[in-house]
mmCIF file of C-alpha atoms in Angstrom:
data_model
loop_
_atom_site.group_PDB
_atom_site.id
_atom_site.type_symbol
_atom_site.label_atom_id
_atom_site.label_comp_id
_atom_site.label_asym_id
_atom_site.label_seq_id
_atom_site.Cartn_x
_atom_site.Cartn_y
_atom_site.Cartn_z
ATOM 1 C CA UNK A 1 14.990 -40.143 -23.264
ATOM 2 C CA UNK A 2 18.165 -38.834 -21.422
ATOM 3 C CA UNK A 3 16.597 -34.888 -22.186
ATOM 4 C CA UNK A 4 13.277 -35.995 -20.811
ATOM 5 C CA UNK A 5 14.284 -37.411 -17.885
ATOM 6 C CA UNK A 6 16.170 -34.812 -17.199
ATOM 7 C CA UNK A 7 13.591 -32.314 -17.457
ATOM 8 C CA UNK A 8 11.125 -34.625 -15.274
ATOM 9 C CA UNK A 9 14.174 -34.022 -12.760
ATOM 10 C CA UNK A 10 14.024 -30.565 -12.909
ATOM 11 C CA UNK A 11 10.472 -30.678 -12.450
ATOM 12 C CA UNK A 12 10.312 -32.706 -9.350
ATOM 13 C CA UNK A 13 13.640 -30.045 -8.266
ATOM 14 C CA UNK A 14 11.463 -27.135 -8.299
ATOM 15 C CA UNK A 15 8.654 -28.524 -6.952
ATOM 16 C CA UNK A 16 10.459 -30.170 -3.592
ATOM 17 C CA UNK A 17 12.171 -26.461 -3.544
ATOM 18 C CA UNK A 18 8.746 -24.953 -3.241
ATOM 19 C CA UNK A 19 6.737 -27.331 -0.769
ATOM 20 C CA UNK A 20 10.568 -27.122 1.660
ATOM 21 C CA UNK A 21 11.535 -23.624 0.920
ATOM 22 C CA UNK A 22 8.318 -23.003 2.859
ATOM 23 C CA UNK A 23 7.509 -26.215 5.282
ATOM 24 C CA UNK A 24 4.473 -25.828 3.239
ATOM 25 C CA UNK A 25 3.463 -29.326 4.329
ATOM 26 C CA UNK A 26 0.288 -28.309 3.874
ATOM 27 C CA UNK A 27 0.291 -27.715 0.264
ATOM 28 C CA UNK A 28 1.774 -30.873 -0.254
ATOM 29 C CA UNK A 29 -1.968 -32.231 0.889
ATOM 30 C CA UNK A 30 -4.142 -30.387 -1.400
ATOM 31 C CA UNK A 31 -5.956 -32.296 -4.087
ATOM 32 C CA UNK A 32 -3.772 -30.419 -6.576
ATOM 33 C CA UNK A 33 -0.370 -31.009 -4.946
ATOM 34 C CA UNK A 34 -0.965 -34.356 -4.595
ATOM 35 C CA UNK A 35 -2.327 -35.289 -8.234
ATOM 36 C CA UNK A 36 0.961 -33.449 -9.257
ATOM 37 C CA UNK A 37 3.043 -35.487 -6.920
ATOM 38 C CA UNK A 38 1.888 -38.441 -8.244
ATOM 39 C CA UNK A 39 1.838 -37.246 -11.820
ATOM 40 C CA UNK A 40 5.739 -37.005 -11.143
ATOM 41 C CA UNK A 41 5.989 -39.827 -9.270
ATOM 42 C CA UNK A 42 7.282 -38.766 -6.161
ATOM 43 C CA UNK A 43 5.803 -40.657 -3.311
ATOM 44 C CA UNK A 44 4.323 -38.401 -0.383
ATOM 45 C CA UNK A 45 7.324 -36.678 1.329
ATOM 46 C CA UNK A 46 6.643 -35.826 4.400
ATOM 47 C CA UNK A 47 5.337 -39.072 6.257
ATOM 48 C CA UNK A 48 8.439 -39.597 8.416
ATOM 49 C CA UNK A 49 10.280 -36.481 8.227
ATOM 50 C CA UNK A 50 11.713 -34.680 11.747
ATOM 51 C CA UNK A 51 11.302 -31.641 12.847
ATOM 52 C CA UNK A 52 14.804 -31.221 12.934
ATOM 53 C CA UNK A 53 14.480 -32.106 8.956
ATOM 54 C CA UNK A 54 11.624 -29.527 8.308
ATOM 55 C CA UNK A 55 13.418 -26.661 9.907
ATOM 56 C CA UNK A 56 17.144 -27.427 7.670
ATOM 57 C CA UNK A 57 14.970 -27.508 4.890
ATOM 58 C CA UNK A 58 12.779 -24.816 5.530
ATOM 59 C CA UNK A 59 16.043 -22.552 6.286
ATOM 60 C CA UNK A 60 17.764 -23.418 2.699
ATOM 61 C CA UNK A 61 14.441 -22.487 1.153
ATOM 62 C CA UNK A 62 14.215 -19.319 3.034
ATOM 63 C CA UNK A 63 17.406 -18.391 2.724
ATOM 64 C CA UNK A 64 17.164 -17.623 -1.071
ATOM 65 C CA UNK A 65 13.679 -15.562 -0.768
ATOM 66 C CA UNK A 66 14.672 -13.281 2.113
ATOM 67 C CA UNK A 67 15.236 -9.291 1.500
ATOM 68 C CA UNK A 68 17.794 -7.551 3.628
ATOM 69 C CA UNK A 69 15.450 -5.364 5.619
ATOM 70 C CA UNK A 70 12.828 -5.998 8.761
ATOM 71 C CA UNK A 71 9.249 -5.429 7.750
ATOM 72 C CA UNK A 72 7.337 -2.823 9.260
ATOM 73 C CA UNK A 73 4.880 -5.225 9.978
ATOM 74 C CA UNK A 74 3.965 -8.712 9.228
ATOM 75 C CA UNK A 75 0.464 -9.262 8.368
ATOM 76 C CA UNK A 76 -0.808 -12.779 9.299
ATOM 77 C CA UNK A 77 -4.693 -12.684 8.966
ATOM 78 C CA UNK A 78 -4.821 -11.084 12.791
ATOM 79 C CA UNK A 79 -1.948 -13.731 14.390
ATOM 80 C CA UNK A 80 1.271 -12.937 15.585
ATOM 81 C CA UNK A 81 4.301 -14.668 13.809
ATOM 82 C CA UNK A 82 6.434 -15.929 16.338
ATOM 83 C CA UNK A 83 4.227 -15.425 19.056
ATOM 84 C CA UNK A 84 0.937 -17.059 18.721
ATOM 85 C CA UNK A 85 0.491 -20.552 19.871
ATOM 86 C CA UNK A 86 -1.228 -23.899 18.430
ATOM 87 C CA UNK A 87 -3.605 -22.809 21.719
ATOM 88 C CA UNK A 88 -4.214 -19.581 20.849
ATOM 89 C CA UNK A 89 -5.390 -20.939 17.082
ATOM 90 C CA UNK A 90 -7.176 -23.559 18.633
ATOM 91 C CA UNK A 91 -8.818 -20.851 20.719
ATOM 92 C CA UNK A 92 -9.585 -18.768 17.797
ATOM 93 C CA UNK A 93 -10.853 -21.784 16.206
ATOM 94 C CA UNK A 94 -13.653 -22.551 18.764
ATOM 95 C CA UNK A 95 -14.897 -19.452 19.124
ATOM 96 C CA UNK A 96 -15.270 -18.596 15.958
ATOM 97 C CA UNK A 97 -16.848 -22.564 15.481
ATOM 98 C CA UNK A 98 -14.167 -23.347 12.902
ATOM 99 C CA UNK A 99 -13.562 -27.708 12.560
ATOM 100 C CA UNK A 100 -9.781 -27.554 12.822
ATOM 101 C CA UNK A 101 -7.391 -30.834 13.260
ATOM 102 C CA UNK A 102 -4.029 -30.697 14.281
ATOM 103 C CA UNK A 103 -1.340 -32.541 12.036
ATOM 104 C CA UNK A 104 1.861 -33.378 12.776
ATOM 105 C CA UNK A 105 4.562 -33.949 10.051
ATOM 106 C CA UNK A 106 7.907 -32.933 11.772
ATOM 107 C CA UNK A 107 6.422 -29.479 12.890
ATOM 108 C CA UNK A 108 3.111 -29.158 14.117
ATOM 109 C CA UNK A 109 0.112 -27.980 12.429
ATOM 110 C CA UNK A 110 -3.218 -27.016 12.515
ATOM 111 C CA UNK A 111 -5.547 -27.748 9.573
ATOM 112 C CA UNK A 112 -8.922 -26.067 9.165
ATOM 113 C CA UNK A 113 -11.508 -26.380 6.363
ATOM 114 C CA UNK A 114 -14.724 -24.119 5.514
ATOM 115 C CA UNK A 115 -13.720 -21.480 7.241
ATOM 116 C CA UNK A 116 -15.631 -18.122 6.496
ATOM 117 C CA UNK A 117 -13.699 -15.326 5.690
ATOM 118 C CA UNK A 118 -15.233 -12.914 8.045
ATOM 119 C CA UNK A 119 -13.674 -15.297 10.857
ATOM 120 C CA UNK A 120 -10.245 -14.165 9.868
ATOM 121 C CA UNK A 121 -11.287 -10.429 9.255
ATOM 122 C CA UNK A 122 -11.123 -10.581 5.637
ATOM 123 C CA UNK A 123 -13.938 -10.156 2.672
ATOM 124 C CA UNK A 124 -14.277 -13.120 0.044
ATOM 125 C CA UNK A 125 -15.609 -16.245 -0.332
ATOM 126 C CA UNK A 126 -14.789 -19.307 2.412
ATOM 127 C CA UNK A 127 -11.489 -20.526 2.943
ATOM 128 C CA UNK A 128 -10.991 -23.799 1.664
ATOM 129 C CA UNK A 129 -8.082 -24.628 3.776
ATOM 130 C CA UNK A 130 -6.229 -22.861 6.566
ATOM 131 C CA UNK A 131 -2.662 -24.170 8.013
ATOM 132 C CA UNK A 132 -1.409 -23.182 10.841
ATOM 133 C CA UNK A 133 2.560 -24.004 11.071
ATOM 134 C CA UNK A 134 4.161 -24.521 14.462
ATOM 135 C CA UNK A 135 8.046 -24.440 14.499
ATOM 136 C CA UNK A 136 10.356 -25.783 17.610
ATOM 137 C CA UNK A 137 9.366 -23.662 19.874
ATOM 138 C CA UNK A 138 5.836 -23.850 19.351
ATOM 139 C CA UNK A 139 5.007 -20.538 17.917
ATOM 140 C CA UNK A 140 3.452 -19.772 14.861
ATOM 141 C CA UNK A 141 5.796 -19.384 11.632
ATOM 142 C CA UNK A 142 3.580 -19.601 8.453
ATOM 143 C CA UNK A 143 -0.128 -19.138 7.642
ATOM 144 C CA UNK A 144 -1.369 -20.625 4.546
ATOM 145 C CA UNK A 145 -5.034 -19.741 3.260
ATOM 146 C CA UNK A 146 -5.968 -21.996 0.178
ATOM 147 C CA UNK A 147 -9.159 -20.579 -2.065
ATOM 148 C CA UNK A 148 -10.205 -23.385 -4.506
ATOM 149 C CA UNK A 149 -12.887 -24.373 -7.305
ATOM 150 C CA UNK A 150 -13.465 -20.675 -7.607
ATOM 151 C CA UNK A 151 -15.488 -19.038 -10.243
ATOM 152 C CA UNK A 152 -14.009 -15.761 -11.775
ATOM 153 C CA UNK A 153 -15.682 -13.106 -10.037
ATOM 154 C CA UNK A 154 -14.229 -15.017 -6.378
ATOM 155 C CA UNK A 155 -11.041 -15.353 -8.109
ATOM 156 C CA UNK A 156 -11.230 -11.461 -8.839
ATOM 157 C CA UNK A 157 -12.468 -10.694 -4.820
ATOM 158 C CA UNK A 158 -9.971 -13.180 -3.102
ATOM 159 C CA UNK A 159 -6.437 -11.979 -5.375
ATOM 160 C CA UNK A 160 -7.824 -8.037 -5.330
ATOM 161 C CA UNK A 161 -8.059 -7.843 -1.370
ATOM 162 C CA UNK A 162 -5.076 -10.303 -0.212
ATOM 163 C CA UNK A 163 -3.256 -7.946 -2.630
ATOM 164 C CA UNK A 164 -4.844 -4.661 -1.898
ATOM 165 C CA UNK A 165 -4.237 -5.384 1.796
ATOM 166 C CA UNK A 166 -0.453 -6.658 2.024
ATOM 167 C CA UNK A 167 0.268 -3.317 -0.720
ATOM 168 C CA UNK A 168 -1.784 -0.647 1.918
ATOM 169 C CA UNK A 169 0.439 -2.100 5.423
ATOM 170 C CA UNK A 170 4.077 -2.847 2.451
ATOM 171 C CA UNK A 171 3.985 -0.887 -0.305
ATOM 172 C CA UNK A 172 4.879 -2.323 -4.355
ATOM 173 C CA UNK A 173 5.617 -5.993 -3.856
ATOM 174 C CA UNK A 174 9.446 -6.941 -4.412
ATOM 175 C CA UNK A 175 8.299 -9.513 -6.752
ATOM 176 C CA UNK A 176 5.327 -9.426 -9.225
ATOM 177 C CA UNK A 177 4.493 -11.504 -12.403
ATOM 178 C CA UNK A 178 1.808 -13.150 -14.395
ATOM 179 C CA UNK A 179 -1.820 -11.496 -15.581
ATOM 180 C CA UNK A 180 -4.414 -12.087 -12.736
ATOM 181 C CA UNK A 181 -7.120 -11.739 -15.210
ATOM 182 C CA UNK A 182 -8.870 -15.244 -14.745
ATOM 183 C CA UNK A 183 -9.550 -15.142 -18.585
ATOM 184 C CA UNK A 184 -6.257 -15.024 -19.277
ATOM 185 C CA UNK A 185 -5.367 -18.276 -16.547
ATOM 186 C CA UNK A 186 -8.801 -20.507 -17.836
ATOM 187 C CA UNK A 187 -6.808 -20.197 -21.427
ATOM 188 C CA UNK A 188 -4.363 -23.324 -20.191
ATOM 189 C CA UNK A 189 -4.044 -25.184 -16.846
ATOM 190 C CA UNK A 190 -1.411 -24.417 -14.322
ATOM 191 C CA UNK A 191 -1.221 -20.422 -15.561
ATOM 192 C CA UNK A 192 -0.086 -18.225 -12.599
ATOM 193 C CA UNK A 193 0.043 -14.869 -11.611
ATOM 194 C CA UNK A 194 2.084 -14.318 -7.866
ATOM 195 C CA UNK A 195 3.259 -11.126 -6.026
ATOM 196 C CA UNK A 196 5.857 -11.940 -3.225
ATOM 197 C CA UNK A 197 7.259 -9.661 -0.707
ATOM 198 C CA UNK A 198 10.632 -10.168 0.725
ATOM 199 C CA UNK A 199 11.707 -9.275 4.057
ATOM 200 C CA UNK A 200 14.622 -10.481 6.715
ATOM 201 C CA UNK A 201 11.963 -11.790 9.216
ATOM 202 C CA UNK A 202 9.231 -12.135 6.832
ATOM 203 C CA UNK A 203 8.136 -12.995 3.829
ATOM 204 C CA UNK A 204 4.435 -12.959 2.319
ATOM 205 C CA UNK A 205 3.465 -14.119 -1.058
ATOM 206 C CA UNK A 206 -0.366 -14.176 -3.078
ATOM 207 C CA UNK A 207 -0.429 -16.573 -5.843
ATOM 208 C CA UNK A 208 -3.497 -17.156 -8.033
ATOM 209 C CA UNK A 209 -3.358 -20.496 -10.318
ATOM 210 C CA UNK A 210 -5.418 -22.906 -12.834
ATOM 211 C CA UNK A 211 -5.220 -26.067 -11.232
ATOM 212 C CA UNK A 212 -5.974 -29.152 -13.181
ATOM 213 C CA UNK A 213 -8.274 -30.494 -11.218
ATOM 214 C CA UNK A 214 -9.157 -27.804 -8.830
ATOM 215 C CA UNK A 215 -9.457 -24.835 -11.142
ATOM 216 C CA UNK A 216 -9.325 -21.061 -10.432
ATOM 217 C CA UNK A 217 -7.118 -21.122 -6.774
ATOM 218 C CA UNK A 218 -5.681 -18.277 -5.003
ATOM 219 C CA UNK A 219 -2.923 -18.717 -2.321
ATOM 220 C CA UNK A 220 -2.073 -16.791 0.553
ATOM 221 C CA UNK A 221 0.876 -17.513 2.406
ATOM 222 C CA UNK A 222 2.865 -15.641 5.448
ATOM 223 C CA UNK A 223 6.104 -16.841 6.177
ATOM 224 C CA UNK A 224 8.568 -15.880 9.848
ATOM 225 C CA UNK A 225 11.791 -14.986 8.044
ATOM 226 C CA UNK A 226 13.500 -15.695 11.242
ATOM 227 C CA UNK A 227 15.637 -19.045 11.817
ATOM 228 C CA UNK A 228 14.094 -22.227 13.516
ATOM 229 C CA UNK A 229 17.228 -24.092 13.844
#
């Protein structure tokens, strides 16, 4: 009993340490996250959380991921980190006909749905979710672009061209692990294959997953390195 609970500990450790290491509030609201949440029996975190909160958090996280050199450049499906506003996305949003909501948990966000990928610039099938994350200031720090319920040969097209694109404008990711072959992730749930690079002010990472009750997913998610304190 002791062992297990233990391990349920460590669980609910690492997955806290992802959803903060990366104010990735909005991950915490997928169907996925959610049933997993629950599953552990951690209660939604991030209903009365500060922005103050959100950025101490989002520092400790970032803190362990960051490299030690600037990027060249930081590719954010066509927005500027640090500079673009919750107006300019909302602009974006409307003339591209996008339903977007904005969300506020602490930091502000900006949650779209359906969105085709030709409105960010990018081949594939539709976005399921797009998050826009606003820190202090009001400029953008992360962009998170969920693909879920995918069959393999989306799977293949969203992972191969996130990937193809981040390695043309970075080089070899710092990190890589895990067969993207969606074969080899249908053979159990929760399989994953990730490549993360690692920057002082930036940090971008692809992940594709089995979800157990979403299926083939494939994460995108660009990250401001730089302090929001």
């Amino acid at each position: 009993m002791i062992a297990r609970r233990l391990n349920r500990k460590a669980v609910i450790a690492s997955v806290a340490t992802l959803a903060v290491a990366t104010a990735l509030i909005g991950w915490m609201h997928t169907p996925g996250a959610r049933h997993l949440l629950r599953v552990l029996g951690v209660p939604c975190p991030v209903d009365n959380v500060t922005s103050e909160q959100v950025s101490t958090l989002r520092e400790k996280g970032l803190a362990g991921m960051r490299g030690q050199s600037a990027a060249p450049v930081r590719p954010a499906m066509g927005m500027l980190l640090d500079q673009t506003t919750e107006a300019d996305a909302a602009g974006w949003a409307k003339t591209n006909s996008i339903n977007c909501e904005s969300v506020v948990h602490g930091y502000r966000f900006l949650r779209c749905r359906g969105v085709p990928a030709m409105a960010l610039g990018i081949d594939g099938p539709a976005i399921s979710e797009l998050w826009f994350s606003f820190g202090p200031t009001g400029k953008l720090v992360g962009v998170d672009v969920y693909r879920r319920g995918l069959d393999e040969q989306s799977t293949v097209v969203a992972w191969s061209n996130a990937t193809s694109n981040l390695k043309n404008a970075l080089g070899d990711p710092e990190i890589s692990f895990g067969d993207p072959t969606p074969a080899k992730l249908l053979a159990s749930t929760l399989q994953t294959a990730r490549v993360q690079y690692r920057y002082v002010d930036y940090v971008a990472t692809v992940t594709e997953v089995n979800l157990p009750h979403a299926g083939l997913a494939v994460r995108e998610q660009y990250l401001s390195g730089n302090r929001q304190m």
